[in-house]
């Protein structure tokens, strides 16, 4: 059998004793680390509590009127979401009005929610579950002047997911153009979605306000409407702060330096960057040069020669401590430092493309120094640099659960907040270490499991297929159903035995049923002597011949059973017998 080929299930693992011990130890280690990762960690939990209080508080808007221009049926559900059904037009615009109190509102949240009645139980109405929102428009009027509608302009929007193949960013929903839109990629992600729209100015009248909200689904993609949606407002400043952009200064380049490899420091590594400093190289002095041709988010080609290093530097200004994701590409190897600390390294030989590597930058308030080194091992060279869009929105369930007093949260809610905080937000070193250890342990456990040999087994179906007498042998002509059993001329299976393969196997080797043993030892005899004690070794029944020495056959059969079906022992017994040596 091909040892590399995967066995077709059902199979059982047959570990050696050593493997069993190793596996158990590594399983225990994984379980211990998992439990540490979910147990209280005072330092982390205190930071989590602070983070929770800073989460935006959302107020769900209760729709008062809701209409669909092209004839979709809209219905208000108990959780104040709106569900679409009935007619499913190619294009549709939903209009919702609501009253609200509160001033200094900053943002509106739109949730696309899944529902069992929608295609694939997703959040959209199209056949594949995808949604394209071409425009999201909001107007506001004071409660005292209900008909003087003023637009609420949005400057920025975030979505927890955007379809990646094509131009489907959330910003397309507030660009005033009906030909552009935000796609949720609902054909792949059949889950709740959220988008947050940041208002240009604070909104909300002191006397109360009316809002009129339009969701325009005017895409070329037919029926790409939300099937269920909910709206909320907040006065949180969380999104306003997010809006303050990073200031990315010009690039400077230094090099190329002939190099022995990625680890060779040509001068600027590990020290504060001084753009005036000169670096010796091959009898010359190299200096930093300002580069204005590099555009973020584009692949740039460099011609720096074989086995050379080029340094790239820029400063990044941030208003606050924040974490951003950096997406990189390089031809060939790359190393990146932030404020002199290495943040990523990849010693590879490759062509450059977008998004080959990712790095996380923990920016401090004020000026941050980003240094990159690209090493070209041969041929062409190049790099790619892009700061990714904002970190993902905190899932609505987490935000809503965090609003509740700790004592009012369900166990699932406590877990959801803790897991999200620990995995996505916290930069605690102890946690990082635990996660790394868990990863290593799980890898080790997998390696042990992979090394355990498997063997094929049989497995009974949960519900037996059923066997029937077939009239004249035709499979379409079923007569009565038959049950598994042994031929009536032979002893029956024991009553407590299951009527399956296992039962049959046990019946065959039952010491009270010597026929199997007799047939087997007779074949051994035939192998050695040329003729069996029963000459018709293939037929032991009424049609076969009588044994020449019935007592010998019985004795051998009993010996075989009592030896525990030991074939080698039986062979030896026969080969060393006086009878065999005579022949
Ligand atoms: Ca648009
Ligand atoms: Ca190259």
Coordinates of C-alpha atoms and ligand atoms in Angstrom, one line a residue:
X1 CA 0.0 0.0 0.0
X2 CA 1.2 3.5 -0.7
X3 CA 2.3 4.9 2.7
X4 CA 1.9 8.5 1.5
X5 CA -1.6 8.1 0.2
X6 CA -4.4 9.2 2.6
X7 CA -6.6 6.4 3.7
X8 CA -10.2 6.6 2.9
X9 CA -12.2 6.9 6.2
X10 CA -13.2 5.2 8.4
X11 CA -9.7 4.7 9.8
X12 CA -8.3 4.4 13.3
X13 CA -5.1 5.7 14.6
X14 CA -2.7 3.2 15.9
X15 CA -0.1 5.2 17.9
X16 CA 2.9 3.6 19.6
X17 CA 3.1 3.8 23.3
X18 CA 5.6 6.6 23.1
X19 CA 3.4 8.5 20.7
X20 CA 0.4 8.1 23.0
X21 CA 2.4 9.6 25.9
X22 CA 3.7 12.5 23.8
X23 CA 0.3 13.2 22.4
X24 CA -1.3 13.2 25.8
X25 CA 1.4 15.6 27.2
X26 CA 1.0 18.0 24.3
X27 CA -2.8 17.9 24.5
X28 CA -2.6 18.8 28.2
X29 CA -0.3 21.6 27.4
X30 CA -2.6 23.0 24.7
X31 CA -5.5 22.8 27.1
X32 CA -3.6 24.5 29.9
X33 CA -2.6 27.4 27.6
X34 CA -6.1 27.8 26.3
X35 CA -7.4 28.0 29.8
X36 CA -4.8 30.5 30.8
X37 CA -5.8 32.6 27.8
X38 CA -9.4 32.7 28.9
X39 CA -8.7 33.0 32.7
X40 CA -8.6 36.3 34.4
X41 CA -5.3 38.2 33.8
X42 CA -5.6 41.3 36.2
X43 CA -3.5 43.7 34.1
X44 CA -5.3 42.8 30.9
X45 CA -8.7 42.8 32.5
X46 CA -8.2 46.3 34.0
X47 CA -7.2 47.6 30.6
X48 CA -10.2 45.9 29.0
X49 CA -12.6 47.6 31.5
X50 CA -11.2 51.0 30.5
X51 CA -11.4 50.1 26.8
X52 CA -15.1 49.1 27.3
X53 CA -16.1 52.4 28.9
X54 CA -14.5 54.2 26.0
X55 CA -16.5 52.3 23.4
X56 CA -19.1 54.4 21.6
X57 CA -22.7 54.1 22.9
X58 CA -25.2 53.6 20.2
X59 CA -28.9 54.4 20.3
X60 CA -31.0 52.3 18.0
X61 CA -33.4 54.4 15.8
X62 CA -37.0 53.2 15.9
X63 CA -38.4 53.6 12.3
X64 CA -41.7 55.5 12.2
X65 CA -42.4 55.3 8.5
X66 CA -40.6 53.0 6.1
X67 CA -41.3 52.7 2.4
X68 CA -39.7 51.2 -0.7
X69 CA -40.0 53.0 -4.0
X70 CA -40.0 50.0 -6.3
X71 CA -42.5 47.9 -4.3
X72 CA -40.5 45.8 -1.9
X73 CA -42.6 44.9 1.2
X74 CA -41.0 46.3 4.4
X75 CA -41.9 45.1 7.9
X76 CA -40.7 46.3 11.3
X77 CA -39.3 43.5 13.5
X78 CA -39.2 43.5 17.3
X79 CA -35.5 44.4 17.5
X80 CA -36.3 47.6 15.5
X81 CA -34.7 46.2 12.4
X82 CA -36.6 46.3 9.0
X83 CA -37.1 43.2 7.0
X84 CA -37.7 43.2 3.3
X85 CA -39.8 40.6 1.5
X86 CA -42.3 40.2 -1.4
X87 CA -41.5 41.8 -4.7
X88 CA -37.7 41.8 -5.4
X89 CA -37.1 44.6 -7.9
X90 CA -33.8 45.0 -9.8
X91 CA -33.2 48.4 -8.2
X92 CA -34.7 49.8 -5.0
X93 CA -34.6 52.7 -2.6
X94 CA -35.7 52.4 1.0
X95 CA -36.8 55.5 2.8
X96 CA -37.1 55.5 6.6
X97 CA -38.1 58.3 8.9
X98 CA -37.6 58.4 12.6
X99 CA -37.7 60.8 15.6
X100 CA -34.8 61.2 18.0
X101 CA -33.7 63.3 20.9
X102 CA -30.2 64.3 21.6
X103 CA -27.7 66.9 20.3
X104 CA -24.1 66.8 19.3
X105 CA -24.6 63.5 17.5
X106 CA -21.5 62.5 15.5
X107 CA -22.3 59.4 13.5
X108 CA -24.9 57.0 12.1
X109 CA -24.5 53.2 12.1
X110 CA -26.1 51.0 9.5
X111 CA -26.3 47.3 10.2
X112 CA -27.1 44.7 7.5
X113 CA -28.5 41.7 9.4
X114 CA -28.9 38.2 8.4
X115 CA -32.3 36.5 8.5
X116 CA -33.6 33.0 7.9
X117 CA -36.0 34.2 5.2
X118 CA -33.3 35.7 3.1
X119 CA -31.3 33.9 0.3
X120 CA -28.7 31.6 2.0
X121 CA -29.8 33.1 5.3
X122 CA -27.6 36.1 4.6
X123 CA -28.3 39.8 4.9
X124 CA -29.0 40.5 1.2
X125 CA -31.9 39.9 -1.2
X126 CA -29.9 38.9 -4.3
X127 CA -29.7 35.2 -5.3
X128 CA -26.1 35.0 -4.0
X129 CA -26.6 37.1 -0.9
X130 CA -24.5 40.0 -2.0
X131 CA -25.5 43.7 -1.4
X132 CA -24.4 46.9 -3.2
X133 CA -25.4 50.1 -1.5
X134 CA -24.9 52.9 -4.0
X135 CA -25.8 55.8 -1.7
X136 CA -26.6 56.4 1.9
X137 CA -28.4 59.7 2.4
X138 CA -29.7 61.4 5.6
X139 CA -31.7 64.5 6.1
X140 CA -32.6 66.2 9.4
X141 CA -35.4 68.5 10.5
X142 CA -36.1 70.1 13.9
X143 CA -39.1 68.7 15.7
X144 CA -40.6 72.2 15.6
X145 CA -40.1 72.6 11.8
X146 CA -40.8 69.0 10.6
X147 CA -40.7 70.0 6.9
X148 CA -37.5 72.0 6.7
X149 CA -35.2 69.1 5.8
X150 CA -31.4 69.8 5.8
X151 CA -28.9 67.3 4.5
X152 CA -26.5 65.6 7.0
X153 CA -23.2 65.5 5.1
X154 CA -20.8 62.7 5.8
X155 CA -17.0 63.1 5.6
X156 CA -15.9 59.6 6.2
X157 CA -17.3 56.0 6.5
X158 CA -16.0 52.7 7.8
X159 CA -17.3 49.2 7.1
X160 CA -16.3 46.0 8.9
X161 CA -15.9 44.4 5.4
X162 CA -15.7 45.6 1.8
X163 CA -15.6 43.4 -1.3
X164 CA -12.0 43.3 -2.4
X165 CA -12.2 42.5 -6.1
X166 CA -13.0 45.8 -7.6
X167 CA -13.9 49.3 -6.4
X168 CA -16.5 48.6 -3.7
X169 CA -15.2 50.6 -0.7
X170 CA -17.6 52.0 1.8
X171 CA -16.7 55.6 0.8
X172 CA -18.6 54.9 -2.5
X173 CA -21.8 55.0 -0.5
X174 CA -21.3 58.7 0.4
X175 CA -19.7 60.0 -2.8
X176 CA -22.9 61.3 -4.3
X177 CA -22.6 59.1 -7.4
X178 CA -25.2 56.4 -8.2
X179 CA -22.8 54.4 -10.3
X180 CA -20.5 53.7 -7.4
X181 CA -21.3 51.6 -4.3
X182 CA -20.2 49.6 -1.3
X183 CA -20.4 45.9 -1.7
X184 CA -20.6 43.6 1.3
X185 CA -19.3 40.5 -0.5
X186 CA -22.4 38.7 0.9
X187 CA -21.9 35.9 -1.6
X188 CA -19.0 34.8 0.6
X189 CA -19.7 36.3 3.9
X190 CA -23.2 35.4 5.1
X191 CA -23.0 37.3 8.3
X192 CA -24.0 40.6 10.0
X193 CA -22.3 43.7 8.5
X194 CA -22.0 47.2 9.9
X195 CA -21.0 50.5 8.5
X196 CA -20.4 53.8 10.3
X197 CA -20.9 57.1 8.7
X198 CA -19.2 60.2 10.3
X199 CA -21.1 63.5 10.0
X200 CA -19.3 66.5 8.9
X201 CA -20.8 68.6 11.7
X202 CA -22.5 67.6 14.9
X203 CA -26.2 67.2 14.4
X204 CA -29.4 67.0 16.5
X205 CA -31.8 69.8 17.5
X206 CA -32.3 70.7 21.2
X207 CA -36.1 70.4 20.8
X208 CA -35.7 66.9 19.2
X209 CA -35.2 66.0 15.5
X210 CA -36.7 64.0 12.7
X211 CA -34.4 62.0 10.5
X212 CA -35.1 60.9 6.9
X213 CA -32.8 58.2 5.7
X214 CA -32.5 56.8 2.2
X215 CA -30.7 53.6 1.2
X216 CA -30.2 53.6 -2.5
X217 CA -29.6 50.3 -4.2
X218 CA -29.2 51.5 -7.8
X219 CA -26.4 49.2 -8.8
X220 CA -26.1 47.5 -12.2
X221 CA -26.1 44.3 -10.1
X222 CA -29.8 43.4 -10.0
X223 CA -31.6 42.9 -6.6
X224 CA -28.5 43.7 -4.6
X225 CA -30.6 45.2 -1.8
X226 CA -30.2 44.7 2.0
X227 CA -32.8 42.2 3.2
X228 CA -32.7 43.3 6.8
X229 CA -31.2 46.5 8.3
X230 CA -31.1 48.5 11.4
X231 CA -30.0 52.1 12.2
X232 CA -28.5 53.7 15.2
X233 CA -26.9 57.1 16.2
X234 CA -24.1 58.1 18.6
X235 CA -22.6 61.2 20.1
X236 CA -19.3 59.4 20.7
X237 CA -16.2 61.2 19.6
X238 CA -14.5 57.9 18.9
X239 CA -15.0 58.2 15.2
X240 CA -14.2 62.0 15.1
X241 CA -10.8 61.2 16.6
X242 CA -10.3 58.4 14.1
X243 CA -10.7 61.0 11.4
X244 CA -7.6 62.9 12.3
X245 CA -5.3 61.7 9.6
X246 CA -1.7 60.6 9.9
X247 CA 0.9 62.8 8.3
X248 CA 3.2 60.8 6.1
X249 CA 6.3 62.8 5.2
X250 CA 8.4 62.5 2.1
X251 CA 10.6 59.4 1.4
X252 CA 14.3 59.6 1.6
X253 CA 16.6 57.0 0.1
X254 CA 20.1 56.0 0.9
X255 CA 22.2 53.6 -1.2
X256 CA 22.6 51.3 -3.0
X257 CA 25.3 49.6 -0.9
X258 CA 27.1 46.5 -2.1
X259 CA 25.9 43.9 0.4
X260 CA 26.6 40.5 1.8
X261 CA 23.0 40.0 2.8
X262 CA 20.1 41.3 4.7
X263 CA 21.9 41.2 8.1
X264 CA 24.7 43.5 7.1
X265 CA 24.2 47.0 8.6
X266 CA 25.6 49.7 6.3
X267 CA 25.2 52.4 9.0
X268 CA 21.7 53.7 9.6
X269 CA 20.3 50.7 11.5
X270 CA 20.0 50.9 15.3
X271 CA 20.6 54.7 15.6
X272 CA 18.4 57.8 15.3
X273 CA 18.1 58.8 11.6
X274 CA 20.1 61.9 10.8
X275 CA 19.3 63.0 7.2
X276 CA 22.6 65.0 7.0
X277 CA 24.8 62.0 7.9
X278 CA 27.2 60.6 5.3
X279 CA 28.0 56.9 5.0
X280 CA 31.2 55.5 3.5
X281 CA 30.8 53.0 0.7
X282 CA 33.5 51.8 -1.7
X283 CA 35.7 54.8 -1.2
X284 CA 32.7 57.2 -1.7
X285 CA 30.3 58.8 0.7
X286 CA 26.6 58.1 0.3
X287 CA 23.9 60.6 1.7
X288 CA 20.2 60.5 2.1
X289 CA 18.3 61.9 -1.0
X290 CA 14.7 63.1 -1.0
X291 CA 12.4 61.0 -3.2
X292 CA 9.1 62.5 -4.4
X293 CA 8.3 59.9 -7.0
X294 CA 7.1 57.1 -4.7
X295 CA 3.3 57.0 -4.4
X296 CA 1.8 54.9 -1.6
X297 CA -0.2 51.9 -2.7
X298 CA 1.8 51.4 -6.0
X299 CA 4.5 49.0 -6.9
X300 CA 7.8 50.8 -7.6
X301 CA 10.7 49.4 -9.6
X302 CA 14.2 50.1 -8.5
X303 CA 17.4 49.6 -10.5
X304 CA 20.1 49.1 -7.8
X305 CA 22.1 46.2 -9.2
X306 CA 22.8 42.7 -8.0
X307 CA 23.6 42.1 -4.3
X308 CA 22.9 45.6 -3.1
X309 CA 21.0 47.2 -0.2
X310 CA 18.8 50.3 -0.4
X311 CA 17.5 52.1 2.6
X312 CA 14.2 54.0 2.6
X313 CA 13.1 56.4 5.3
X314 CA 10.2 58.6 6.2
X315 CA 8.7 60.2 9.2
X316 CA 5.1 59.6 10.3
X317 CA 3.2 62.1 12.5
X318 CA 0.4 60.9 14.7
X319 CA -1.9 62.9 17.0
X320 CA -2.3 60.0 19.4
X321 CA -1.0 56.5 20.2
X322 CA -2.5 54.3 17.6
X323 CA -2.0 51.0 15.9
X324 CA -1.9 50.8 12.1
X325 CA -1.4 48.0 9.7
X326 CA 1.3 48.3 7.0
X327 CA 1.2 46.4 3.8
X328 CA 4.5 45.7 2.0
X329 CA 6.0 44.2 -1.0
X330 CA 9.6 43.8 -2.1
X331 CA 12.2 42.5 -4.6
X332 CA 13.9 40.8 -2.9
X333 CA 14.4 40.8 0.9
X334 CA 13.0 43.4 3.2
X335 CA 13.5 44.6 6.8
X336 CA 11.5 47.3 8.5
X337 CA 12.1 49.3 11.7
X338 CA 9.8 51.7 13.6
X339 CA 11.6 54.1 16.0
X340 CA 14.7 51.9 15.7
X341 CA 12.8 48.7 16.7
X342 CA 12.6 46.0 14.1
X343 CA 8.9 45.4 13.2
X344 CA 9.3 42.9 10.3
X345 CA 11.8 40.9 8.3
X346 CA 11.5 38.7 5.3
X347 CA 14.7 37.3 3.8
X348 CA 13.3 36.1 0.4
X349 CA 14.2 36.1 -3.2
X350 CA 11.1 37.2 -5.2
X351 CA 9.5 39.6 -7.6
X352 CA 7.6 42.5 -6.1
X353 CA 3.8 42.7 -5.7
X354 CA 1.3 44.5 -3.5
X355 CA 0.5 43.1 -0.1
X356 CA 3.3 40.4 0.1
X357 CA 4.0 41.1 3.8
X358 CA 2.1 42.8 6.7
X359 CA 3.5 44.7 9.7
X360 CA 1.8 46.3 12.6
X361 CA 3.0 49.8 13.6
X362 CA 2.3 51.0 17.1
X363 CA 2.7 54.7 16.6
X364 CA 3.4 57.0 19.4
X365 CA 2.0 60.6 19.6
X366 CA 4.2 63.0 17.7
X367 CA 6.9 62.0 15.2
X368 CA 7.6 58.4 14.4
X369 CA 10.6 57.1 12.3
X370 CA 10.1 54.4 9.7
X371 CA 13.1 52.8 8.2
X372 CA 13.0 50.1 5.5
X373 CA 15.8 48.2 3.8
X374 CA 15.4 46.4 0.5
X375 CA 18.1 43.9 -0.6
X376 CA 18.3 42.9 -4.2
X377 CA 20.0 39.6 -4.7
X378 CA 19.9 39.8 -8.5
X379 CA 18.1 41.2 -11.6
X380 CA 15.3 43.8 -11.0
X381 CA 14.3 45.1 -7.7
X382 CA 11.4 47.1 -6.2
X383 CA 9.1 47.8 -3.3
X384 CA 5.5 48.4 -2.3
X385 CA 4.2 50.4 0.7
X386 CA 0.7 51.1 1.8
X387 CA -0.8 52.0 5.2
X388 CA -4.0 50.0 5.4
X389 CA -7.3 51.6 6.0
X390 CA -8.6 51.9 9.6
X391 CA -8.5 48.9 11.8
X392 CA -11.9 47.0 11.7
X393 CA -14.9 48.3 13.5
X394 CA -15.7 46.7 16.8
X395 CA -18.4 44.1 16.2
X396 CA -21.9 45.4 17.1
X397 CA -22.5 42.5 19.5
X398 CA -19.4 43.4 21.4
X399 CA -20.3 47.1 21.6
X400 CA -23.8 46.3 22.7
X401 CA -22.8 43.8 25.3
X402 CA -20.2 46.2 26.7
X403 CA -23.0 48.7 27.4
X404 CA -24.5 46.3 29.9
X405 CA -23.4 46.2 33.5
X406 CA -20.9 43.4 34.0
X407 CA -23.4 41.5 36.2
X408 CA -26.1 41.7 33.5
X409 CA -24.0 40.1 30.8
X410 CA -24.6 36.5 29.7
X411 CA -21.7 34.1 29.7
X412 CA -21.5 34.3 25.9
X413 CA -21.4 38.1 26.1
X414 CA -18.6 38.0 28.6
X415 CA -16.6 35.6 26.4
X416 CA -17.3 37.7 23.2
X417 CA -16.0 40.9 24.8
X418 CA -13.0 39.2 26.4
X419 CA -12.0 37.3 23.2
X420 CA -12.4 40.3 21.0
X421 CA -10.4 42.5 23.4
X422 CA -7.6 40.0 24.0
X423 CA -7.3 39.0 20.3
X424 CA -7.8 42.3 18.5
X425 CA -7.1 45.2 20.8
X426 CA -4.7 44.4 23.6
X427 CA -0.9 44.6 23.1
X428 CA -0.1 43.1 26.5
X429 CA 3.2 41.2 26.3
X430 CA 2.0 38.3 28.6
X431 CA -0.9 37.7 26.3
X432 CA 1.3 37.8 23.2
X433 CA 3.6 35.2 24.8
X434 CA 0.7 33.0 25.7
X435 CA -0.6 33.1 22.2
X436 CA 2.8 32.3 20.7
X437 CA 3.2 29.4 23.1
X438 CA -0.3 28.1 22.2
X439 CA 0.6 28.3 18.5
X440 CA 3.8 26.4 19.1
X441 CA 2.1 23.8 21.2
X442 CA -0.7 23.3 18.7
X443 CA 1.8 22.9 15.9
X444 CA 3.7 20.3 17.9
X445 CA 0.5 18.4 18.7
X446 CA -0.3 18.4 15.0
X447 CA 3.1 17.0 14.2
X448 CA 2.7 14.2 16.7
X449 CA -0.8 13.5 15.3
X450 CA 0.5 13.5 11.7
X451 CA 3.2 11.0 12.6
X452 CA 0.7 8.4 14.1
X453 CA 0.0 5.7 11.5
X454 CA -3.6 4.9 10.7
X455 CA -5.2 1.8 9.5
X456 CA -8.4 1.1 7.6
X457 CA -11.4 -0.2 9.5
X458 CA -15.1 -0.9 8.8
X459 CA -17.8 1.1 10.2
X460 CA -21.5 0.2 10.4
X461 CA -24.0 2.7 9.0
X462 CA -26.1 4.4 11.6
X463 CA -29.2 3.1 9.8
X464 CA -28.6 -0.1 7.9
X465 CA -29.5 0.0 4.2
X466 CA -31.7 -3.0 4.4
X467 CA -31.5 -6.2 2.3
X468 CA -34.4 -7.7 0.4
X469 CA -35.2 -10.8 -1.5
X470 CA -35.2 -9.7 -5.1
X471 CA -37.7 -11.4 -7.3
X472 CA -35.9 -13.3 -10.1
X473 CA -32.8 -11.4 -9.0
X474 CA -34.1 -8.1 -10.4
X475 CA -33.1 -5.2 -8.2
X476 CA -36.3 -3.3 -8.9
X477 CA -38.4 -6.3 -7.8
X478 CA -38.1 -6.2 -4.0
X479 CA -39.9 -8.8 -2.0
X480 CA -39.6 -9.3 1.8
X481 CA -36.8 -7.7 3.8
X482 CA -34.3 -10.1 5.3
X483 CA -32.2 -9.8 8.4
X484 CA -28.5 -10.7 8.9
X485 CA -28.0 -14.2 10.3
X486 CA -26.1 -17.4 9.8
X487 CA -27.2 -20.4 7.7
X488 CA -29.7 -22.5 9.6
X489 CA -27.6 -25.7 9.1
X490 CA -24.9 -24.1 11.2
X491 CA -25.1 -23.0 14.9
X492 CA -26.8 -19.6 15.4
X493 CA -25.0 -16.5 16.6
X494 CA -25.1 -15.9 20.3
X495 CA -28.2 -14.0 21.4
X496 CA -26.4 -11.0 22.8
X497 CA -24.2 -10.7 19.7
X498 CA -24.9 -7.8 17.2
X499 CA -26.0 -9.0 13.8
X500 CA -23.2 -7.2 11.9
X501 CA -19.7 -7.8 10.7
X502 CA -18.3 -7.8 14.2
X503 CA -21.0 -10.4 15.3
X504 CA -20.1 -12.5 12.3
X505 CA -16.4 -12.4 13.1
X506 CA -17.0 -13.4 16.7
X507 CA -19.3 -16.2 15.6
X508 CA -16.6 -17.5 13.2
X509 CA -14.0 -17.9 15.9
X510 CA -16.3 -19.0 18.7
X511 CA -14.6 -22.0 20.4
X512 CA -18.0 -23.7 20.6
X513 CA -18.1 -23.6 16.8
X514 CA -15.1 -25.5 15.5
X515 CA -16.0 -25.5 11.8
X516 CA -13.8 -22.4 11.0
X517 CA -10.8 -23.9 12.8
X518 CA -11.4 -27.3 11.0
X519 CA -11.5 -25.7 7.6
X520 CA -8.4 -23.7 8.4
X521 CA -6.2 -26.5 9.7
X522 CA -7.3 -28.7 6.9
X523 CA -6.0 -26.2 4.5
X524 CA -2.7 -26.1 6.4
X525 CA -2.5 -29.9 6.1
X526 CA -3.2 -29.7 2.4
X527 CA -0.4 -27.1 2.0
X528 CA 2.1 -29.4 3.7
X529 CA 1.0 -32.8 2.6
X530 CA -0.5 -32.1 -0.7
X531 CA -3.9 -33.5 0.3
X532 CA -6.2 -32.4 3.1
X533 CA -7.6 -34.6 5.8
X534 CA -10.8 -33.7 4.0
X535 CA -9.8 -34.0 0.4
X536 CA -12.4 -31.4 -0.8
X537 CA -10.9 -28.6 1.2
X538 CA -13.2 -26.1 -0.6
X539 CA -16.3 -28.0 0.4
X540 CA -16.8 -29.2 4.0
X541 CA -20.6 -29.6 3.7
X542 CA -22.8 -32.5 3.0
X543 CA -21.6 -32.5 -0.6
X544 CA -17.9 -32.9 0.3
X545 CA -16.0 -36.0 1.2
X546 CA -15.8 -37.5 4.6
X547 CA -12.5 -36.8 6.5
X548 CA -10.0 -39.6 6.3
X549 CA -9.0 -39.1 9.9
X550 CA -11.9 -37.3 11.7
X551 CA -10.3 -37.5 15.2
X552 CA -7.0 -36.0 14.0
X553 CA -8.9 -33.2 12.3
X554 CA -10.9 -32.5 15.5
X555 CA -7.7 -32.6 17.6
X556 CA -5.8 -30.2 15.3
X557 CA -8.8 -27.8 15.2
X558 CA -9.0 -27.7 19.0
X559 CA -5.3 -27.2 19.3
X560 CA -5.6 -24.3 16.8
X561 CA -8.4 -22.6 18.9
X562 CA -6.6 -23.2 22.2
X563 CA -3.4 -21.7 20.8
X564 CA -5.2 -18.5 20.2
X565 CA -5.3 -19.1 16.4
X566 CA -1.5 -19.2 16.3
X567 CA -0.7 -20.1 12.6
X568 CA 3.1 -20.3 13.2
X569 CA 2.6 -22.7 16.1
X570 CA 0.3 -25.0 14.0
X571 CA 2.7 -25.1 11.1
X572 CA 5.6 -26.0 13.5
X573 CA 3.4 -28.7 15.1
X574 CA 2.7 -30.3 11.7
X575 CA 6.2 -29.9 10.3
X576 CA 7.8 -31.6 13.4
X577 CA 5.2 -34.4 13.5
X578 CA 6.3 -38.0 12.9
X579 CA 3.8 -38.1 10.1
X580 CA 5.3 -35.2 8.2
X581 CA 8.9 -36.5 8.6
X582 CA 7.8 -39.9 7.3
X583 CA 6.4 -38.5 4.1
Ligands
LIG1 CA1 -22.1 56.1 -4.7
LIG2 CA1 15.7 40.8 -7.7

